[in-house]
mmCIF file of C-alpha atoms in Angstrom:
data_model
loop_
_atom_site.group_PDB
_atom_site.id
_atom_site.type_symbol
_atom_site.label_atom_id
_atom_site.label_comp_id
_atom_site.label_asym_id
_atom_site.label_seq_id
_atom_site.Cartn_x
_atom_site.Cartn_y
_atom_site.Cartn_z
ATOM 1 C CA MET A 1086 48.371 37.429 107.927
ATOM 2 C CA ALA A 1087 49.836 34.560 110.029
ATOM 3 C CA SER A 1088 52.811 32.458 110.545
ATOM 4 C CA GLN A 1089 52.590 29.186 108.674
ATOM 5 C CA THR A 1090 52.422 27.225 111.975
ATOM 6 C CA GLN A 1091 48.763 27.748 112.842
ATOM 7 C CA HIS A 1092 46.609 26.502 116.096
ATOM 8 C CA PRO A 1093 46.169 23.205 115.563
ATOM 9 C CA HIS A 1094 42.330 23.572 115.796
ATOM 10 C CA LEU A 1095 42.349 26.358 113.281
ATOM 11 C CA PRO A 1096 42.157 26.347 109.522
ATOM 12 C CA LEU A 1097 45.224 25.674 107.729
ATOM 13 C CA PRO A 1098 47.435 28.073 105.854
ATOM 14 C CA ASP A 1099 46.092 26.236 102.759
ATOM 15 C CA TYR A 1100 43.043 28.514 102.313
ATOM 16 C CA PHE A 1101 44.926 31.664 102.907
ATOM 17 C CA PRO A 1102 45.841 31.635 99.346
ATOM 18 C CA GLN A 1103 42.078 31.557 98.454
ATOM 19 C CA LEU A 1104 41.438 34.183 100.692
ATOM 20 C CA ALA A 1105 44.038 36.612 99.642
ATOM 21 C CA LYS A 1106 42.275 38.040 96.518
ATOM 22 C CA VAL A 1107 38.666 38.048 98.474
ATOM 23 C CA TYR A 1108 40.290 39.313 102.098
ATOM 24 C CA VAL A 1109 39.035 43.043 101.860
ATOM 25 C CA ARG A 1110 35.350 42.073 101.245
ATOM 26 C CA GLN A 1111 35.066 38.720 103.424
ATOM 27 C CA THR A 1112 36.226 41.107 106.347
ATOM 28 C CA GLY A 1113 33.449 43.456 105.741
ATOM 29 C CA HIS A 1114 36.423 46.242 105.142
ATOM 30 C CA SER A 1115 36.744 45.824 108.870
ATOM 31 C CA THR A 1116 40.432 45.436 109.365
ATOM 32 C CA LEU A 1117 41.076 48.533 106.309
ATOM 33 C CA ASN A 1118 38.762 50.544 107.962
ATOM 34 C CA ILE A 1119 40.011 50.467 111.558
ATOM 35 C CA LEU A 1120 43.395 50.819 110.623
ATOM 36 C CA THR A 1121 42.371 54.180 108.127
ATOM 37 C CA ASP A 1122 40.674 55.715 111.213
ATOM 38 C CA VAL A 1123 44.025 55.221 113.237
ATOM 39 C CA ILE A 1124 46.277 56.652 111.097
ATOM 40 C CA THR A 1125 44.185 59.366 110.555
ATOM 41 C CA GLU A 1126 43.391 59.961 114.253
ATOM 42 C CA HIS A 1127 46.050 58.762 116.153
ATOM 43 C CA VAL A 1128 49.159 58.313 114.257
ATOM 44 C CA GLN A 1129 49.189 61.570 112.003
ATOM 45 C CA THR A 1130 48.239 63.583 115.235
ATOM 46 C CA SER A 1131 51.233 61.794 117.336
ATOM 47 C CA ALA A 1132 54.720 63.098 117.895
ATOM 48 C CA HIS A 1133 55.713 60.577 115.062
ATOM 49 C CA PRO A 1134 53.069 61.141 111.871
ATOM 50 C CA VAL A 1135 54.073 59.557 109.061
ATOM 51 C CA GLY A 1136 55.773 61.880 106.160
ATOM 52 C CA PRO A 1137 57.470 62.006 102.941
ATOM 53 C CA ASP A 1138 60.836 61.040 105.032
ATOM 54 C CA SER A 1139 59.367 57.842 106.095
ATOM 55 C CA VAL A 1140 60.412 54.388 105.954
ATOM 56 C CA VAL A 1141 57.395 51.772 107.018
ATOM 57 C CA HIS A 1142 56.976 48.316 107.609
ATOM 58 C CA ASP A 1143 53.369 46.764 106.919
ATOM 59 C CA THR A 1144 54.696 43.275 108.649
ATOM 60 C CA ALA A 1145 52.414 39.977 108.947
ATOM 61 C CA ALA A 1146 50.537 42.308 105.930
ATOM 62 C CA GLY A 1147 47.957 40.111 104.200
ATOM 63 C CA PRO A 1148 47.289 41.451 100.875
ATOM 64 C CA GLY A 1149 48.568 45.110 101.813
ATOM 65 C CA ILE A 1150 45.878 46.294 104.259
ATOM 66 C CA GLY A 1151 48.159 48.985 106.003
ATOM 67 C CA ALA A 1152 49.645 49.879 102.534
ATOM 68 C CA ALA A 1153 46.522 50.426 101.631
ATOM 69 C CA ALA A 1154 45.414 52.418 104.905
ATOM 70 C CA LEU A 1155 48.356 54.531 104.252
ATOM 71 C CA ILE A 1156 46.981 55.553 100.649
ATOM 72 C CA ALA A 1157 43.326 56.106 101.745
ATOM 73 C CA SER A 1158 44.364 58.385 104.681
ATOM 74 C CA LEU A 1159 47.170 60.305 103.708
ATOM 75 C CA PRO A 1160 47.517 63.046 100.684
ATOM 76 C CA LYS A 1161 50.321 62.046 97.839
ATOM 77 C CA ASP A 1162 52.762 64.333 99.476
ATOM 78 C CA GLN A 1163 52.805 62.594 102.322
ATOM 79 C CA LEU A 1164 52.977 59.253 101.869
ATOM 80 C CA PRO A 1165 56.216 57.566 102.896
ATOM 81 C CA LYS A 1166 59.414 57.351 100.546
ATOM 82 C CA GLU A 1167 59.641 53.745 101.365
ATOM 83 C CA LEU A 1168 57.209 50.851 102.091
ATOM 84 C CA LEU A 1169 58.063 47.220 102.845
ATOM 85 C CA VAL A 1170 55.091 45.016 102.801
ATOM 86 C CA SER A 1171 55.581 41.607 104.220
ATOM 87 C CA ASP A 1172 54.133 38.624 104.892
ATOM 88 C CA ASN A 1173 55.025 34.988 105.308
ATOM 89 C CA VAL A 1174 51.959 33.366 102.668
ATOM 90 C CA ALA A 1175 53.226 33.965 99.056
ATOM 91 C CA THR A 1176 50.090 34.728 97.551
ATOM 92 C CA MET A 1177 49.178 37.137 99.889
ATOM 93 C CA VAL A 1178 52.632 38.903 98.931
ATOM 94 C CA SER A 1179 51.695 38.460 95.288
ATOM 95 C CA THR A 1180 48.416 39.873 95.728
ATOM 96 C CA ALA A 1181 49.727 43.030 97.281
ATOM 97 C CA ARG A 1182 52.386 43.227 94.795
ATOM 98 C CA GLU A 1183 49.823 42.842 92.204
ATOM 99 C CA SER A 1184 47.576 45.601 93.886
ATOM 100 C CA LEU A 1185 49.902 48.167 94.642
ATOM 101 C CA SER A 1186 52.103 47.991 91.544
ATOM 102 C CA ALA A 1187 49.830 51.393 90.106
ATOM 103 C CA SER A 1188 49.880 52.987 93.878
ATOM 104 C CA PRO A 1189 50.810 56.486 94.382
ATOM 105 C CA LEU A 1190 53.383 55.257 96.865
ATOM 106 C CA PRO A 1191 56.899 56.306 95.936
ATOM 107 C CA HIS A 1192 58.492 52.867 96.434
ATOM 108 C CA VAL A 1193 57.301 49.879 97.772
ATOM 109 C CA GLU A 1194 58.641 46.185 98.283
ATOM 110 C CA CYS A 1195 56.614 43.293 98.980
ATOM 111 C CA LYS A 1196 58.591 40.436 100.641
ATOM 112 C CA GLU A 1197 57.803 36.777 101.679
ATOM 113 C CA LEU A 1198 58.799 37.020 105.296
ATOM 114 C CA ASP A 1199 58.628 35.853 108.723
ATOM 115 C CA SER A 1200 57.465 38.815 111.005
ATOM 116 C CA GLN A 1201 59.014 36.490 114.224
ATOM 117 C CA ASP A 1202 62.541 36.321 112.523
ATOM 118 C CA LEU A 1203 63.369 39.266 110.125
ATOM 119 C CA SER A 1204 67.141 38.816 110.650
ATOM 120 C CA SER A 1205 66.869 36.228 108.478
ATOM 121 C CA ALA A 1206 66.158 38.310 105.713
ATOM 122 C CA ALA A 1207 68.707 40.848 106.552
ATOM 123 C CA VAL A 1208 66.245 43.572 107.667
ATOM 124 C CA PRO A 1209 68.847 45.622 109.348
ATOM 125 C CA ASP A 1210 68.705 47.299 113.187
ATOM 126 C CA ASN A 1211 67.426 50.702 113.347
ATOM 127 C CA HIS A 1212 65.605 50.917 109.894
ATOM 128 C CA PHE A 1213 62.317 52.018 110.030
ATOM 129 C CA THR A 1214 60.396 54.906 111.272
ATOM 130 C CA HIS A 1215 57.139 53.131 111.551
ATOM 131 C CA SER A 1216 55.855 49.914 111.812
ATOM 132 C CA ILE A 1217 52.073 48.666 111.436
ATOM 133 C CA ASN A 1218 51.080 45.022 112.530
ATOM 134 C CA ASN A 1219 47.333 45.135 111.678
ATOM 135 C CA PHE A 1220 45.082 42.417 113.421
ATOM 136 C CA SER A 1221 47.880 39.479 113.306
ATOM 137 C CA ILE A 1222 49.437 39.773 116.452
ATOM 138 C CA PHE A 1223 47.386 37.127 118.144
ATOM 139 C CA THR A 1224 48.201 34.555 115.200
ATOM 140 C CA PHE A 1225 51.689 34.288 115.880
ATOM 141 C CA PRO A 1226 52.912 31.030 118.050
ATOM 142 C CA ARG A 1227 55.771 33.189 119.369
ATOM 143 C CA PRO A 1228 53.805 36.886 119.324
ATOM 144 C CA ALA A 1229 56.393 38.374 121.437
ATOM 145 C CA ALA A 1230 59.298 37.548 119.027
ATOM 146 C CA ALA A 1231 57.413 39.282 116.632
ATOM 147 C CA VAL A 1232 57.580 42.288 118.634
ATOM 148 C CA ARG A 1233 61.092 42.229 119.675
ATOM 149 C CA GLU A 1234 61.662 41.947 115.607
ATOM 150 C CA THR A 1235 59.597 45.044 115.274
ATOM 151 C CA TYR A 1236 61.739 46.514 118.468
ATOM 152 C CA ARG A 1237 65.175 45.966 116.636
ATOM 153 C CA THR A 1238 64.378 46.898 113.464
ATOM 154 C CA LEU A 1239 62.725 50.690 114.596
ATOM 155 C CA ARG A 1240 64.645 53.333 114.776
ATOM 156 C CA PRO A 1241 65.120 55.178 118.190
ATOM 157 C CA GLY A 1242 61.927 57.634 118.183
ATOM 158 C CA GLY A 1243 60.437 55.393 116.032
ATOM 159 C CA LEU A 1244 56.267 54.250 116.350
ATOM 160 C CA ALA A 1245 54.944 51.232 116.209
ATOM 161 C CA VAL A 1246 51.241 50.417 115.481
ATOM 162 C CA VAL A 1247 49.673 47.119 116.866
ATOM 163 C CA THR A 1248 46.166 46.265 116.412
ATOM 164 C CA CYS A 1249 43.981 43.722 118.210
ATOM 165 C CA TRP A 1250 40.834 42.332 118.236
ATOM 166 C CA ARG A 1251 38.795 42.856 121.325
ATOM 167 C CA ARG A 1252 35.626 41.226 119.906
ATOM 168 C CA PHE A 1253 35.845 39.757 116.412
ATOM 169 C CA ALA A 1254 32.326 39.296 115.580
ATOM 170 C CA PRO A 1255 32.436 36.622 113.438
ATOM 171 C CA VAL A 1256 33.485 34.419 116.159
ATOM 172 C CA PHE A 1257 30.418 35.361 118.103
ATOM 173 C CA ILE A 1258 28.368 34.466 115.023
ATOM 174 C CA VAL A 1259 29.797 31.317 114.021
ATOM 175 C CA HIS A 1260 29.241 30.031 117.903
ATOM 176 C CA ALA A 1261 25.665 31.245 117.570
ATOM 177 C CA ALA A 1262 25.180 28.981 114.225
ATOM 178 C CA GLN A 1263 26.907 26.278 116.012
ATOM 179 C CA LYS A 1264 24.508 26.263 118.789
ATOM 180 C CA LYS A 1265 21.702 26.201 116.491
ATOM 181 C CA ILE A 1266 22.841 23.111 114.895
ATOM 182 C CA ARG A 1267 25.140 20.914 117.377
ATOM 183 C CA PRO A 1268 25.043 22.346 120.595
ATOM 184 C CA ASP A 1269 26.313 19.552 121.953
ATOM 185 C CA LEU A 1270 29.845 20.125 120.213
ATOM 186 C CA PRO A 1271 32.600 21.936 121.572
ATOM 187 C CA LEU A 1272 32.376 25.602 119.664
ATOM 188 C CA MET A 1273 35.148 26.243 117.021
ATOM 189 C CA LEU A 1274 38.585 27.850 118.886
ATOM 190 C CA THR A 1275 40.470 31.101 118.165
ATOM 191 C CA PRO A 1276 43.859 31.390 118.198
ATOM 192 C CA ASN A 1277 45.194 33.162 121.327
ATOM 193 C CA PRO A 1278 42.124 34.048 122.786
ATOM 194 C CA GLN A 1279 43.416 35.779 125.810
ATOM 195 C CA PHE A 1280 44.152 38.549 123.438
ATOM 196 C CA CYS A 1281 40.884 39.603 123.670
ATOM 197 C CA GLU A 1282 41.572 40.395 127.427
ATOM 198 C CA GLU A 1283 42.509 43.782 128.481
ATOM 199 C CA GLY A 1284 46.293 44.505 129.643
ATOM 200 C CA VAL A 1285 47.283 41.221 127.394
ATOM 201 C CA LEU A 1286 48.345 42.948 124.161
ATOM 202 C CA GLN A 1287 50.588 45.530 126.304
ATOM 203 C CA LYS A 1288 52.034 42.923 128.218
ATOM 204 C CA VAL A 1289 53.351 40.992 125.162
ATOM 205 C CA VAL A 1290 54.328 44.601 123.785
ATOM 206 C CA GLU A 1291 56.563 45.414 126.741
ATOM 207 C CA GLU A 1292 58.099 41.651 126.841
ATOM 208 C CA GLY A 1293 59.336 42.546 123.231
ATOM 209 C CA GLY A 1294 61.164 45.389 124.589
ATOM 210 C CA PHE A 1295 59.038 48.688 124.740
ATOM 211 C CA ALA A 1296 59.128 50.344 127.868
ATOM 212 C CA LYS A 1297 55.372 50.726 129.429
ATOM 213 C CA ASP A 1298 56.290 54.952 129.826
ATOM 214 C CA ASN A 1299 56.141 54.798 125.692
ATOM 215 C CA ILE A 1300 52.759 52.626 124.744
ATOM 216 C CA THR A 1301 49.341 53.771 124.599
ATOM 217 C CA VAL A 1302 46.194 51.623 124.312
ATOM 218 C CA VAL A 1303 42.449 53.038 123.252
ATOM 219 C CA ASP A 1304 39.637 51.097 122.423
ATOM 220 C CA LYS A 1305 38.115 51.424 118.976
ATOM 221 C CA VAL A 1306 34.305 50.312 117.980
ATOM 222 C CA LEU A 1307 33.349 49.938 114.265
ATOM 223 C CA VAL A 1308 29.969 48.519 113.637
ATOM 224 C CA VAL A 1309 29.332 47.175 110.301
ATOM 225 C CA ASN A 1310 25.878 48.129 108.662
ATOM 226 C CA ASP A 1311 26.063 47.949 104.823
ATOM 227 C CA ASP A 1312 24.295 45.502 103.036
ATOM 228 C CA GLU A 1313 27.741 44.765 100.900
ATOM 229 C CA ASN A 1314 29.894 44.342 103.473
ATOM 230 C CA ILE A 1315 27.532 42.102 105.981
ATOM 231 C CA ALA A 1316 27.184 40.179 102.751
ATOM 232 C CA GLY A 1317 30.707 39.352 102.523
ATOM 233 C CA LEU A 1318 31.035 38.635 106.138
ATOM 234 C CA THR A 1319 28.382 36.131 105.796
ATOM 235 C CA GLN A 1320 30.066 34.695 103.110
ATOM 236 C CA LEU A 1321 33.238 34.299 104.857
ATOM 237 C CA MET A 1322 31.572 32.551 108.096
ATOM 238 C CA SER A 1323 29.545 30.307 105.674
ATOM 239 C CA GLY A 1324 32.477 29.049 103.733
ATOM 240 C CA PRO A 1325 35.507 27.107 104.030
ATOM 241 C CA MET A 1326 37.714 29.664 106.282
ATOM 242 C CA MET A 1327 35.193 28.373 109.219
ATOM 243 C CA ALA A 1328 35.142 24.607 108.343
ATOM 244 C CA LYS A 1329 36.492 23.735 111.632
ATOM 245 C CA ALA A 1330 33.464 24.511 113.297
ATOM 246 C CA ARG A 1331 31.220 22.016 111.057
ATOM 247 C CA GLU A 1332 33.657 19.315 112.291
ATOM 248 C CA GLY A 1333 31.523 15.959 113.215
ATOM 249 C CA TYR A 1334 28.420 17.483 111.090
ATOM 250 C CA THR A 1335 26.327 14.983 108.956
ATOM 251 C CA GLU A 1336 25.483 16.238 105.623
ATOM 252 C CA GLU A 1337 22.286 17.077 106.731
ATOM 253 C CA GLU A 1338 23.844 19.402 108.885
ATOM 254 C CA GLU A 1339 26.036 21.281 106.516
ATOM 255 C CA ALA A 1340 23.397 21.839 104.285
ATOM 256 C CA ARG A 1341 22.189 23.596 107.617
ATOM 257 C CA TRP A 1342 24.997 25.523 108.198
ATOM 258 C CA ALA A 1343 24.277 28.393 105.773
ATOM 259 C CA PRO A 1344 21.083 29.514 106.668
ATOM 260 C CA SER A 1345 21.990 29.357 110.381
ATOM 261 C CA VAL A 1346 24.715 31.727 109.858
ATOM 262 C CA SER A 1347 22.596 33.785 108.085
ATOM 263 C CA GLN A 1348 19.802 33.643 111.170
ATOM 264 C CA ALA A 1349 22.688 34.327 113.549
ATOM 265 C CA VAL A 1350 23.793 37.532 111.541
ATOM 266 C CA LYS A 1351 20.197 38.845 111.625
ATOM 267 C CA GLU A 1352 20.525 38.721 115.464
ATOM 268 C CA GLU A 1353 23.680 40.353 115.864
ATOM 269 C CA VAL A 1354 22.566 43.011 113.496
ATOM 270 C CA GLU A 1355 19.151 43.220 115.425
ATOM 271 C CA GLN A 1356 20.995 43.640 118.515
ATOM 272 C CA PHE A 1357 23.895 45.783 117.535
ATOM 273 C CA GLY A 1358 22.407 47.792 114.855
ATOM 274 C CA GLY A 1359 25.110 45.791 112.583
ATOM 275 C CA ILE A 1360 28.011 43.507 112.922
ATOM 276 C CA ARG A 1361 30.118 44.998 115.851
ATOM 277 C CA PHE A 1362 33.931 44.984 116.146
ATOM 278 C CA GLU A 1363 35.929 46.082 118.643
ATOM 279 C CA ALA A 1364 39.551 46.501 118.924
ATOM 280 C CA TYR A 1365 42.370 47.571 120.802
ATOM 281 C CA ILE A 1366 44.562 50.023 119.177
ATOM 282 C CA LEU A 1367 48.222 49.836 120.748
ATOM 283 C CA LEU A 1368 50.787 52.743 120.012
ATOM 284 C CA ALA A 1369 54.408 52.306 121.140
ATOM 285 C CA THR A 1370 57.596 54.548 120.752
ATOM 286 C CA LYS A 1371 61.250 52.871 120.923
#
């Protein structure tokens, strides 16, 4: 998910353990579905597809979304021979370990690691054939350091996959709910919002060591329109993960939060036909 050092205006990491086991539902399966499509449409059609000889790192993995996407998108005989799932939040790692214990992956290891400094855990140079950083790059205090570690630990010719939000729908919905209740208060901040701007992700990846000519960026849109996933996202936005949005509220205003979120979700769905996510998909070869 993210480094323990959070943006001072964001929810603190102590909520992440509570989020771990409900992560997929409360993200509306957005991070999983986007990455599954990326693997199918971009990784497996590239010059460096994942296969039975691959050694993959799912870094800043949360509860193992990268691993789940590999399982969802690849036939059993094309799964990587080795997979490291790492995150710096212990409960995310234990949840990944639990969920992957009976998976078809030949060999998977789940470790508590800091993506910005893998050397302290003795992850060697030139080790992985593929590295996946799925919607975490913007949460790092030092994103270029995380990319440098990805570059260092990839083999020459290895492929890095980095996904990043261009439009993270829950932020727009939460802001709309805030405006309904207390338009006089500041809107909830998001981590490193510059990453939503075109070109910022590529610039950081170049700072991390990847050559410009070896980087490809494509856009992806996902509209979540089924009731179950909309309900999961609504639960996320109504609950403690978005507590910062309600700072300064009275008890009466707190009571209006969930209905205001539901109304903002309805307006989003009316505008886009669902909850609309937009993402940057970056593939970089070492």
